Short mmCIF file of C-alpha atoms and ligand atoms in Angstrom, two decimals:
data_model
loop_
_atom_site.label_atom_id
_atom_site.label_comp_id
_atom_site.label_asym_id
_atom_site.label_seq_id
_atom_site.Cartn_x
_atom_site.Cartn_y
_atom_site.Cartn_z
CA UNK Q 11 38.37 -82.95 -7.58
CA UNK Q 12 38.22 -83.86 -3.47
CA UNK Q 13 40.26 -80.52 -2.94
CA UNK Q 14 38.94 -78.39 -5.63
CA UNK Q 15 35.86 -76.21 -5.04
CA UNK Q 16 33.30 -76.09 -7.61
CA UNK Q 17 33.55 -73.73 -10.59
CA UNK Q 18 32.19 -70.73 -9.96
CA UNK Q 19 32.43 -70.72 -5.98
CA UNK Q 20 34.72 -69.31 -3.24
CA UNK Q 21 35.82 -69.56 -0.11
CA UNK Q 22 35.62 -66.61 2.20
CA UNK Q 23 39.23 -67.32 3.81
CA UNK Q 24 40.19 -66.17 7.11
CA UNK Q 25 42.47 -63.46 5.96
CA UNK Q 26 39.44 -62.38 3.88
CA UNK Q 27 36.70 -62.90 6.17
CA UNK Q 28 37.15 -58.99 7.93
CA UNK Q 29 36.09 -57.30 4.87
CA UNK Q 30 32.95 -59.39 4.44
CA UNK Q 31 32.32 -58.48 8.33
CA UNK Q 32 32.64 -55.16 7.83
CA UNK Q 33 30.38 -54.74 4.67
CA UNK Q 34 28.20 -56.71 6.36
CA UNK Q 35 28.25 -54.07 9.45
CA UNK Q 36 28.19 -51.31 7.51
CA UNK Q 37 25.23 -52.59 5.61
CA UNK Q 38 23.10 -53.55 9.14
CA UNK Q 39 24.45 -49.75 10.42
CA UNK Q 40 23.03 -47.87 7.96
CA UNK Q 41 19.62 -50.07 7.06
CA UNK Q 42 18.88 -50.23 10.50
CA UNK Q 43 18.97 -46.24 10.97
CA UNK Q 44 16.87 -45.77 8.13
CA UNK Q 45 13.86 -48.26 10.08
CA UNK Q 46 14.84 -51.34 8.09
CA UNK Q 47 15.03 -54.72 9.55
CA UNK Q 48 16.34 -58.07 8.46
CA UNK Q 49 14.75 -60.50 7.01
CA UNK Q 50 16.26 -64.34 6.22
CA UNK Q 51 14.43 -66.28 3.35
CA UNK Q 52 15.11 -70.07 2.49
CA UNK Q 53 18.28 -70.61 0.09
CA UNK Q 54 16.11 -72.94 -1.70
CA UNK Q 55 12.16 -72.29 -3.00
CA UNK Q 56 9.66 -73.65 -5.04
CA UNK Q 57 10.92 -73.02 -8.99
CA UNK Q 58 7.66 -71.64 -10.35
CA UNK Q 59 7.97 -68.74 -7.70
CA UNK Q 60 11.48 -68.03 -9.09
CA UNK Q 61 9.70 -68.52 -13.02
CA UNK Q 62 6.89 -65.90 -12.12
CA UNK Q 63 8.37 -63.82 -9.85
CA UNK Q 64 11.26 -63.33 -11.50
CA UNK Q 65 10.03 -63.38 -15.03
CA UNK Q 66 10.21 -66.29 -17.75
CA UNK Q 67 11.36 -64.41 -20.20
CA UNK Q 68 14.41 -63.38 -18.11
CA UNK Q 69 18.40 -65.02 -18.99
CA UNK Q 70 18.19 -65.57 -15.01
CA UNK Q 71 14.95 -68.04 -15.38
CA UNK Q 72 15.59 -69.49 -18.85
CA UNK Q 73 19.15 -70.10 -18.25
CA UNK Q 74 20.80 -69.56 -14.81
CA UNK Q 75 18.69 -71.20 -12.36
CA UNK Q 76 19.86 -74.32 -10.22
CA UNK Q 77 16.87 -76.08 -10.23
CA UNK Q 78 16.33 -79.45 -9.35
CA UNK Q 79 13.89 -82.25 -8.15
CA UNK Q 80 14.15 -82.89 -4.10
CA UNK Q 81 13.00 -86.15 -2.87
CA UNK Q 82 9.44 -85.98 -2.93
CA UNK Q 83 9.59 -84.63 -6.81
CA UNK Q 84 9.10 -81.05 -6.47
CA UNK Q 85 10.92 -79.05 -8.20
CA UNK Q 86 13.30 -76.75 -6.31
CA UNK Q 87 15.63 -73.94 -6.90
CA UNK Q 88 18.38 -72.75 -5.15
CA UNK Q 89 17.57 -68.62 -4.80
CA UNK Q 90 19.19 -66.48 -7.88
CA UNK Q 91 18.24 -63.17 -6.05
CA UNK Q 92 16.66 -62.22 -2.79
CA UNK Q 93 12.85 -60.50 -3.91
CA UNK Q 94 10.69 -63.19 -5.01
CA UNK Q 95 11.67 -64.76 -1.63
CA UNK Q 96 10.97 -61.68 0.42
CA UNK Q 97 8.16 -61.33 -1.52
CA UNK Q 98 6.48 -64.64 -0.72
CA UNK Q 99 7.52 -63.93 2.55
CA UNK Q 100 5.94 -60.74 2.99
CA UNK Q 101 2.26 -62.32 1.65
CA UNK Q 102 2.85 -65.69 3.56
CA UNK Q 103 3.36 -64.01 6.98
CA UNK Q 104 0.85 -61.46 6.46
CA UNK Q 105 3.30 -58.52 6.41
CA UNK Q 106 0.91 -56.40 4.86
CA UNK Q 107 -1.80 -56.17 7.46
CA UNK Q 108 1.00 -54.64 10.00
CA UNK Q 109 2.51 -50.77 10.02
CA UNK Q 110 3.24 -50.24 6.01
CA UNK Q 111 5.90 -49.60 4.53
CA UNK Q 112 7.53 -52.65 5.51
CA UNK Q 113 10.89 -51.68 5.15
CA UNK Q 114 13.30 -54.98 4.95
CA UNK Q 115 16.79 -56.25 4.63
CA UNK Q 116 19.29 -58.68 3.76
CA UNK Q 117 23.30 -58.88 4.33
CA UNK Q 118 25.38 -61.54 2.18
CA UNK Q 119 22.94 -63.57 1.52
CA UNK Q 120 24.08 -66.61 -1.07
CA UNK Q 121 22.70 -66.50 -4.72
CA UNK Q 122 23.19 -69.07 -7.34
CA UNK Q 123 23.42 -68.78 -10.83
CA UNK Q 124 24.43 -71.25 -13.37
CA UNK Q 125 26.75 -68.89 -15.19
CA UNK Q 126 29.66 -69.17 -17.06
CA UNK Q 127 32.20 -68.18 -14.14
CA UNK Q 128 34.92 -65.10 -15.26
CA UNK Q 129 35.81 -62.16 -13.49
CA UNK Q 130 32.65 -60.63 -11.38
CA UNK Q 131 30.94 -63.75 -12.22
CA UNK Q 132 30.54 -66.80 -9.97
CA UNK Q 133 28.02 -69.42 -9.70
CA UNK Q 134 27.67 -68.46 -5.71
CA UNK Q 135 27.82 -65.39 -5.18
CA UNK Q 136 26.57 -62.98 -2.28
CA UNK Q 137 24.12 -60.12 -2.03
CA UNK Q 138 23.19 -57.60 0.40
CA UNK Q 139 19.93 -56.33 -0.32
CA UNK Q 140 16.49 -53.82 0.48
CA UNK Q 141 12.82 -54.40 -0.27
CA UNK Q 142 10.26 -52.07 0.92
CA UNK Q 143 6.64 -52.62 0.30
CA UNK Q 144 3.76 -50.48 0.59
CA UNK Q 145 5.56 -47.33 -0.19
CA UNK Q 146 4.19 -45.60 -3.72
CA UNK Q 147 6.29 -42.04 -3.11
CA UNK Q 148 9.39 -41.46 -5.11
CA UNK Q 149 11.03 -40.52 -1.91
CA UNK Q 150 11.16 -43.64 -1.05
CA UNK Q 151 13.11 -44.55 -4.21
CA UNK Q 152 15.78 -42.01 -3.65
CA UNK Q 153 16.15 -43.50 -0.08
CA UNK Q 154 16.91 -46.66 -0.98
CA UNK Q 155 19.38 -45.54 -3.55
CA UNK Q 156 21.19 -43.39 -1.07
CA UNK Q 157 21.27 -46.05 0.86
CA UNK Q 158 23.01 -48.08 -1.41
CA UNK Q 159 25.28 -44.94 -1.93
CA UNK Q 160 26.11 -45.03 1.75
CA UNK Q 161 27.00 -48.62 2.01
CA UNK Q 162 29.29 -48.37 -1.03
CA UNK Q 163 31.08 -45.44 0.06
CA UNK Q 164 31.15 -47.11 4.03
CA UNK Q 165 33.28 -49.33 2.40
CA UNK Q 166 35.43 -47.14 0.44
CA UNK Q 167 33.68 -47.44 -2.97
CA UNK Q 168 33.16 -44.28 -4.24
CA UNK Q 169 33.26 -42.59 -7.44
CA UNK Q 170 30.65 -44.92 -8.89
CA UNK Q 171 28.31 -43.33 -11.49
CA UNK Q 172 24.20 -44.10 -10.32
CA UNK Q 173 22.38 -44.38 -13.92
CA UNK Q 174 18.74 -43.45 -13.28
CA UNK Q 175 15.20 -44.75 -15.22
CA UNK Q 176 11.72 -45.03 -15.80
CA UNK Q 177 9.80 -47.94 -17.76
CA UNK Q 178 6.65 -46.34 -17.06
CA UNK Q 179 3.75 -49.06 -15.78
CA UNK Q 180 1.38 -51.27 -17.88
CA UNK Q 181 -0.54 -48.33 -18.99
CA UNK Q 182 1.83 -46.24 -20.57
CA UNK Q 183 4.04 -49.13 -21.54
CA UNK Q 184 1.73 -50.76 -23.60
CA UNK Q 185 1.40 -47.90 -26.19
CA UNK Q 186 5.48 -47.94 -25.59
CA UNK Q 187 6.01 -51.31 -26.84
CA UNK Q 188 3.87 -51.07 -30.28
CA UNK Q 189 5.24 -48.22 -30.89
CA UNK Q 190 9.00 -50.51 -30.11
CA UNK Q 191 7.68 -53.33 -32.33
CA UNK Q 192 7.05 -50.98 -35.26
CA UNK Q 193 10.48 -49.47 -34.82
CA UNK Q 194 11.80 -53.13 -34.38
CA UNK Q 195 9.91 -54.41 -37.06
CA UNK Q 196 11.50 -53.97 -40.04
CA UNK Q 197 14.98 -54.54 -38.20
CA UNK Q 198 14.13 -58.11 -37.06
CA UNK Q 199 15.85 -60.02 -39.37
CA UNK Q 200 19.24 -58.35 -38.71
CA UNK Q 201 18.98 -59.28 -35.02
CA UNK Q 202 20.32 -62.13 -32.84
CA UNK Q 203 18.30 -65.11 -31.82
CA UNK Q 204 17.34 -64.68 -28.79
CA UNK Q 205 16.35 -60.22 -29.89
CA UNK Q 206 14.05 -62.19 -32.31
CA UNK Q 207 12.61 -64.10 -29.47
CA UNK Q 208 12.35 -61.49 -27.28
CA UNK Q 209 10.78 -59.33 -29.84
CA UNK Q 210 7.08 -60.92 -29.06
CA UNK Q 211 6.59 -60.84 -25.17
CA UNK Q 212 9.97 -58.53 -24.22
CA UNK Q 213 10.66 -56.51 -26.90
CA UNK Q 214 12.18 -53.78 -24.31
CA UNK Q 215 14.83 -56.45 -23.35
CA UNK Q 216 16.31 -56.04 -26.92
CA UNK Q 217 17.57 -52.69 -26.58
CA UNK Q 218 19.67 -54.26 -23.48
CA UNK Q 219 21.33 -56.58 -25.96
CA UNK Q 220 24.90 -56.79 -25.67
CA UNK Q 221 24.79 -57.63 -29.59
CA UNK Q 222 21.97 -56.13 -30.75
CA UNK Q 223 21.82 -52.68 -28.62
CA UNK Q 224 24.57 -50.58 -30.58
CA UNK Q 225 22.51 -50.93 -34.03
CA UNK Q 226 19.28 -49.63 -32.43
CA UNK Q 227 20.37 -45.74 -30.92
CA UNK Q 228 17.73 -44.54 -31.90
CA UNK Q 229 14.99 -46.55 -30.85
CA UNK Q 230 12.20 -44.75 -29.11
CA UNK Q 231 13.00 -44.66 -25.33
CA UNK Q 232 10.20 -45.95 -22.45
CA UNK Q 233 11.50 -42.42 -20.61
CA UNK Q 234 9.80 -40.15 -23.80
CA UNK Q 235 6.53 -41.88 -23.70
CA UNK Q 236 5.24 -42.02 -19.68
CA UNK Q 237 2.18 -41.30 -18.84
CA UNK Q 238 1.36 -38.30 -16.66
CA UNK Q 239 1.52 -40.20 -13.25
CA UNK Q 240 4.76 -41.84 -13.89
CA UNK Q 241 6.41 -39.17 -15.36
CA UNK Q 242 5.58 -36.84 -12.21
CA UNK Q 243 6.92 -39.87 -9.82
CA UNK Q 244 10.48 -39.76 -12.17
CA UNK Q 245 10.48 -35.91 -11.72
CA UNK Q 246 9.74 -36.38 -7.87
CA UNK Q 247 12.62 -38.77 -7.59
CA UNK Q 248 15.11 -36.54 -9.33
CA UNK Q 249 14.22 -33.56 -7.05
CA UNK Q 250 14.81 -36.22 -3.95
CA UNK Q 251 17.89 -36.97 -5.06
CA UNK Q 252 19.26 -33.20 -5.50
CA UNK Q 253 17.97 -32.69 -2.22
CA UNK Q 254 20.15 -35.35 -0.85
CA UNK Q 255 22.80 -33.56 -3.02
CA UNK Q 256 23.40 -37.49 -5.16
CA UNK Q 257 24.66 -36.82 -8.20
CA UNK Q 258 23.01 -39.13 -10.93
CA UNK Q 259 22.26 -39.87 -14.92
CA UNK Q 260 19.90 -40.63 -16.86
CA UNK Q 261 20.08 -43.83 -18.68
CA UNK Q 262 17.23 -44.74 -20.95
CA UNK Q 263 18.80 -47.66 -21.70
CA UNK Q 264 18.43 -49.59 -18.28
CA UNK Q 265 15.33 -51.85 -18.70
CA UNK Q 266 13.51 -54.63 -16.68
CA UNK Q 267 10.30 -55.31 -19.28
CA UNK Q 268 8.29 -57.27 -17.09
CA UNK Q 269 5.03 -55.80 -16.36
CA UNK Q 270 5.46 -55.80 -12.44
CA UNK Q 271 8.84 -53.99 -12.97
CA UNK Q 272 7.04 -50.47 -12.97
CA UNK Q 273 9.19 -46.47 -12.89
CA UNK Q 274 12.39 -46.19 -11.70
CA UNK Q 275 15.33 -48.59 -12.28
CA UNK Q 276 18.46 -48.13 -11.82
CA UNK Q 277 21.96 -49.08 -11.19
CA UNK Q 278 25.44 -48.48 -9.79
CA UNK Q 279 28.14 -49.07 -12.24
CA UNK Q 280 32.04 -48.22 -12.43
CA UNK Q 281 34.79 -49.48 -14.90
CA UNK Q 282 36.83 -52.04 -14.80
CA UNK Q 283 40.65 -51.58 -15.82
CA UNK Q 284 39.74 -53.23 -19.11
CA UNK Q 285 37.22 -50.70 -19.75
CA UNK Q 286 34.19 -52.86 -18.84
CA UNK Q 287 31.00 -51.70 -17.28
CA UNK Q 288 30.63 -53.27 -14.20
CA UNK Q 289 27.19 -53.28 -12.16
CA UNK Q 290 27.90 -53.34 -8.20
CA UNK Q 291 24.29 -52.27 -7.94
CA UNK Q 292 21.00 -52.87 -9.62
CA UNK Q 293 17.46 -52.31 -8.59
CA UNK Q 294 14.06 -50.78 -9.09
CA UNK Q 295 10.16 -50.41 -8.26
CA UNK Q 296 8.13 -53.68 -8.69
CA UNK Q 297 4.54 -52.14 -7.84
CA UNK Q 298 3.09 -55.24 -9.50
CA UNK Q 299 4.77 -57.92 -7.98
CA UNK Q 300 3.19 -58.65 -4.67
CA UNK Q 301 -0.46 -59.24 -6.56
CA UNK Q 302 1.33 -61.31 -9.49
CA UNK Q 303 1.99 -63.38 -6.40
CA UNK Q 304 -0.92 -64.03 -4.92
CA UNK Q 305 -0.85 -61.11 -2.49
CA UNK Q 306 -2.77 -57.97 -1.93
CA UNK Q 307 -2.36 -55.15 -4.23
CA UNK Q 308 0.77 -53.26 -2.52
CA UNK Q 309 4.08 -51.42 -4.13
CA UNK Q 310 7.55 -52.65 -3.63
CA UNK Q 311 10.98 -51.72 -4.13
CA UNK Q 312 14.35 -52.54 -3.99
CA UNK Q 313 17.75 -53.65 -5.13
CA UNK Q 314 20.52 -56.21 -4.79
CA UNK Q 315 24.39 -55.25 -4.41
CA UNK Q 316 26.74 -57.76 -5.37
CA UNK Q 317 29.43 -58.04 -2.68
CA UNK Q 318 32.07 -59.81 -4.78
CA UNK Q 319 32.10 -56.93 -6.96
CA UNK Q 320 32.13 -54.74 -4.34
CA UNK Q 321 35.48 -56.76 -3.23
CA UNK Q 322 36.40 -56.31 -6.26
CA UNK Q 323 36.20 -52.62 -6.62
CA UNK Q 324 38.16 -52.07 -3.45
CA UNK Q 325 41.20 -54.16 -4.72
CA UNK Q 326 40.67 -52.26 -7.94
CA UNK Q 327 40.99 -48.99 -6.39
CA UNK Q 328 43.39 -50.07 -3.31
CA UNK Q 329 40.74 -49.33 -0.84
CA UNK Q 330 40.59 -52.83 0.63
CA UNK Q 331 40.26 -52.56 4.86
CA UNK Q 332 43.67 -53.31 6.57
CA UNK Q 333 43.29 -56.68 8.65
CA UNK Q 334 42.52 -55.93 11.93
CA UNK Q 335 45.04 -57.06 14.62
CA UNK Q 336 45.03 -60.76 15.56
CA UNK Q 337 45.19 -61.09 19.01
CA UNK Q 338 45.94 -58.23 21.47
CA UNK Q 339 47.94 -60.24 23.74
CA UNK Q 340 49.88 -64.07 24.01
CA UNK Q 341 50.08 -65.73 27.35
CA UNK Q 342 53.30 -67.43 27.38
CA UNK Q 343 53.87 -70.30 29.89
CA UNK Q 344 56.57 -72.13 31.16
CA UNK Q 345 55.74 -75.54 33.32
CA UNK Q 346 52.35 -77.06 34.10
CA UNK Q 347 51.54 -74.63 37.37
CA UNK Q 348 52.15 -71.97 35.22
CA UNK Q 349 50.20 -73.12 32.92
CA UNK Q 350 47.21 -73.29 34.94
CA UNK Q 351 47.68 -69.82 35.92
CA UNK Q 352 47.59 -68.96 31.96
CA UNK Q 353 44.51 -70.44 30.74
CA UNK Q 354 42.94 -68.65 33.91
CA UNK Q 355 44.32 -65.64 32.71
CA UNK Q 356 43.43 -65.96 29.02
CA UNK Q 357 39.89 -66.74 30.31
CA UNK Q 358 40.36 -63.52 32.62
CA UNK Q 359 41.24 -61.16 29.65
CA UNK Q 360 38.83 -62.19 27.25
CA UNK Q 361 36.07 -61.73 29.84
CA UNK Q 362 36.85 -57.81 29.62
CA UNK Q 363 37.25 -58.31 26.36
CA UNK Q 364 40.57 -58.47 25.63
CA UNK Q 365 41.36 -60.51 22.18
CA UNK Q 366 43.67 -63.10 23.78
CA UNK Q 367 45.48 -67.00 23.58
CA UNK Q 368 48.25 -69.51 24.69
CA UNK Q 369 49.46 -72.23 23.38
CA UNK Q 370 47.79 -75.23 22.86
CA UNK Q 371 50.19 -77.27 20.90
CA UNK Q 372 52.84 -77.77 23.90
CA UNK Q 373 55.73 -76.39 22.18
CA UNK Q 374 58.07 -74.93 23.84
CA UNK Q 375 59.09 -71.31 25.55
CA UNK Q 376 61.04 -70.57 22.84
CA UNK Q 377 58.92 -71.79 20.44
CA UNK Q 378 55.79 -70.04 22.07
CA UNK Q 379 57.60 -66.80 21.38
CA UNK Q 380 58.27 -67.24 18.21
CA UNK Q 381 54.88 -68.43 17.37
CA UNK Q 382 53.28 -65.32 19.06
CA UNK Q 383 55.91 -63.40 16.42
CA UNK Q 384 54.19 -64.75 13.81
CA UNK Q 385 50.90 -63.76 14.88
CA UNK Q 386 51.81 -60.10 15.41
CA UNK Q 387 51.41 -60.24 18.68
CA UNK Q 388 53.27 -56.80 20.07
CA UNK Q 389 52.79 -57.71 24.15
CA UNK Q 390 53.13 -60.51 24.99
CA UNK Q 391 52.44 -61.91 28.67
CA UNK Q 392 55.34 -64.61 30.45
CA UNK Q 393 53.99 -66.96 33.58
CA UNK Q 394 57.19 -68.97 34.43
CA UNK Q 395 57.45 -70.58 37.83
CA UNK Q 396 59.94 -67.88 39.83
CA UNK Q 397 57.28 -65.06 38.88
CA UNK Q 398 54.38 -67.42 39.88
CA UNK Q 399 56.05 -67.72 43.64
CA UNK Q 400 56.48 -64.01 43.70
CA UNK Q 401 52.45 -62.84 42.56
CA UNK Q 402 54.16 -61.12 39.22
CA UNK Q 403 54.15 -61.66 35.35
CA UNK Q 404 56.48 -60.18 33.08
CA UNK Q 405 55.61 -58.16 29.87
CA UNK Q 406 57.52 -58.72 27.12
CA UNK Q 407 57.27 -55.59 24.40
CA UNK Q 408 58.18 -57.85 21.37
CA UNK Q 409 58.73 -54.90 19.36
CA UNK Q 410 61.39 -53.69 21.46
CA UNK Q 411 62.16 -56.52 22.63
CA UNK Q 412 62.21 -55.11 26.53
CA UNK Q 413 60.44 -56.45 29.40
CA UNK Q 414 59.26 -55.69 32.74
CA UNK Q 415 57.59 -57.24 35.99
CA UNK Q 416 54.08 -56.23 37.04
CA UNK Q 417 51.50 -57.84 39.79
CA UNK Q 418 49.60 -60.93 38.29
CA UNK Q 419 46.54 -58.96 39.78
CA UNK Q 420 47.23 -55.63 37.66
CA UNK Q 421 47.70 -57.96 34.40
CA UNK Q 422 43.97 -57.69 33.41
CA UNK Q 423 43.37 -54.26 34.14
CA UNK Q 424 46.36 -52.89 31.93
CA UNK Q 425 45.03 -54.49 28.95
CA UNK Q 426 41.59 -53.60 29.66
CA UNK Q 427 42.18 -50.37 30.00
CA UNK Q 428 44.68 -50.03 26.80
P1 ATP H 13 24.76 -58.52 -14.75
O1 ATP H 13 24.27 -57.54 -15.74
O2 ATP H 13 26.14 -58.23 -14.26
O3 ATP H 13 24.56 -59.95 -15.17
P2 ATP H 13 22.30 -58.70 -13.33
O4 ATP H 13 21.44 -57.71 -14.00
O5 ATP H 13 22.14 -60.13 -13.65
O6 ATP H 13 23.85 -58.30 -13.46
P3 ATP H 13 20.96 -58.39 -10.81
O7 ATP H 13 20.08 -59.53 -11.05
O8 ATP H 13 20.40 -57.01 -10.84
O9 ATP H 13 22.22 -58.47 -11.77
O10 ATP H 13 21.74 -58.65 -9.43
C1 ATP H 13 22.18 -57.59 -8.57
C2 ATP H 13 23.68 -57.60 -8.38
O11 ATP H 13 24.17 -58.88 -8.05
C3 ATP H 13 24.47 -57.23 -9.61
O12 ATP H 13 24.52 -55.85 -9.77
C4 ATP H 13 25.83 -57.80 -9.29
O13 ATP H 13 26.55 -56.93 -8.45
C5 ATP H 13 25.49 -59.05 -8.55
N1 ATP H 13 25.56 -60.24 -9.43
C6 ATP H 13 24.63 -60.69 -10.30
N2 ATP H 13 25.03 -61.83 -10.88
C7 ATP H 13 26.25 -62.14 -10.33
C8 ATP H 13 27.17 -63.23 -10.51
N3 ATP H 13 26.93 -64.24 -11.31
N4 ATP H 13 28.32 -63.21 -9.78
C9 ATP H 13 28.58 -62.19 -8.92
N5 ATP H 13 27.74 -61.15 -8.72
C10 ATP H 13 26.59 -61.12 -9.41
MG1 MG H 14 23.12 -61.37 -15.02
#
């Protein structure tokens, strides 16, 4: 138990931690030149903000939250996904009275879901994220997707198919959904549980049934029965994304069925070895959140991006970031004067920035060598006491296993400059 981690969680390890650094780069590069900026929300917030803003009806509220009572008997819940916390951000602080959109971001920020943990699936797991509010164009839709585009392929992801949507807004989809129920009707009984609770207050979510969804092809679809103003916003989106040259489909199977889930969804999907679907990248327009809140009537917009499964991709497809190098040099000592002279010198390098280190577990020369062998260290820097008296260092080229003498004053510059 004491040295087990909890099902369902990971540990970035050291030899790991380079790749989360880099998506996590990548993902600040490319936000931030698009005018997005970060925002951090609490890993913990009140549950009913979770239950409404992410929807009741959804598995994530009814059956993968981490909720619990604090202290003082309120009921808390660690965050399953980053919006409903931006969101009651963005009302709390009064985002909406400054410069709109508000164009936001996250980077590996934790989520926690009580699921049962498998491949792609963990209990902790990490998103990067956009939300933009106060934006109602499609071309601010295609943005965000090529944004998520870019960060995937920063991080050598590509070949991922982008599945495109519309489920319409609360005007059109309420014709939509009798005209579902009728279709669904008369199929009810042949459905699973949870399609035959659904079927009241989310019948959409049935055609997204893992079961269920194969027996009802040809249900009507949300995308054949828009109304005029969505289904010029889905046409405007397509014709952003040709313009950005993204190549895309459409899948009238990608749902949300909440009402504040309004026009485009869509996500980012590749296959697994297996032959599994599996979504790096989901997202979509939530035009009705931000009042369902509490806040002022204002469109929003955004997605999450699981980085797990982007790890995941890149060991699928053998695209994983090579380690960069440890340190870029070793100070080796020999005696306590020399010593000295070496953790002045370590000090000296890494103040130009020069990734550097001695020993600190007083082993020997010999020892010191070998250890800085181990590291991959290829020059490596010798203060012995003869040198010291003469105002040199040697270099030791532990590849070649050569050395040669140069002034202890000229030590920092060389590597500086390399
Ligand atoms: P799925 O269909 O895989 O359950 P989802 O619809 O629940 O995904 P979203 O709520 O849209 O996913 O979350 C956005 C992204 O977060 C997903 O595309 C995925 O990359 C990642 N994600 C979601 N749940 C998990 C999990 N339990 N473990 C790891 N990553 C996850
Ligand atoms: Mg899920």
């Amino acid at each position: 138990m004491l040295t087990q981690a909890p099902k369902g969680t990971q540990d970035m390890l050291p030899q790991e931690s380079h790749r989360w650094q880099r998506i996590e780069r990548s993902m600040r590069k490319i936000c931030a030149l698009a005018g997005y900026r970060e925002i951090r929300t609490p890993i913990f917030e009140h549950t009913e903000l979770f239950q409404r803003g992410v929807g009741d009806t959804t598995d994530v509220v009814q059956k993968e939250m981490y909720t619990f009572e604090d202290k003082g008997n309120r009921s808390i819940t660690l965050k399953p996904e980053g919006t409903a916390g931006a969101v009651r951000a963005f009302i709390e602080s009064h985002m909406y009275a400054d410069a709109l959109p508000c164009k936001l971001y996250y980077a590996a920020c934790p989520c926690f879901r009580y699921e049962k943990p498998q491949s792609g699936r963990l209990r902790q797991f990490h998103q990067n994220g956009v939300e933009v509010f106060g934006a109602k164009d499609a071309s601010v839709d295609a943005e965000i997707i090529k944004l998520a585009m870019d960060v995937l392929n920063a991080n050598g992801i590509d070949g991922l198919k982008l599945n495109i949507n519309s489920i319409g807004c609360p005007t059109c989809r309420k014709a939509y959904l009798d005209k579902l129920r009728d279709y669904l009707r008369p199929k009810l009984p042949g459905l699973c549980k949870t399609c035959q609770e659904r079927f009241e207050r989310n019948p959409m979510r049935i055609l997204d049934c893992k079961e269920d969804a194969a027996k009802l092809t040809d249900a009507p679809a949300m995308l054949d029965n828009l109304c005029e103003d969505c289904a010029t916003h889905f046409e405007k989106l397509k014709g952003y994304l040709a313009a950005m040259a993204l190549d895309y489909q459409i899948d009238p199977r990608i749902v949300r069925g909440l009402d504040y889930y309004t026009k485009t969804v869509f996500e980012i999907i590749t296959d697994t070895p297996e032959g599994d679907a599996l979504t790096v990248c989901g997202g979509g327009r939530y035009d009705g959140l931000v009042e369902a809140l509490g806040g002022p009537a204002t469109p929003g917009i955004g997605w999450g991006m699981g980085i797990e499964r982007m790890l995941m991709v890149q060991d699928m497809r053998g695209t994983a970031p090579e380690a960069p190098g440890y340190l870029d040099t070793f100070v080796v000592t020999l005696g306590d004067e020399a010593r000295i002279a070496g953790v002045k010198l370590v000090n000296d390098l890494r103040a130009v920035g020069v990734k550097a280190d001695l020993d600190h577990a007083a082993r020997s020369m010999k020892a010191q060598f070998k250890y800085a062998g181990k590291l991959g260290v290829k020059n490596v820097i010798v203060i012995a006491g003869d040198e010291l008296q003469k105002g040199v260092v040697k270099l030791r080229d532990m590849v070649n296993s050569t050395e040669r003498e140069i002034p202890a004053n000229e030590v920092v510059e060389l590597f500086a400059n390399s």
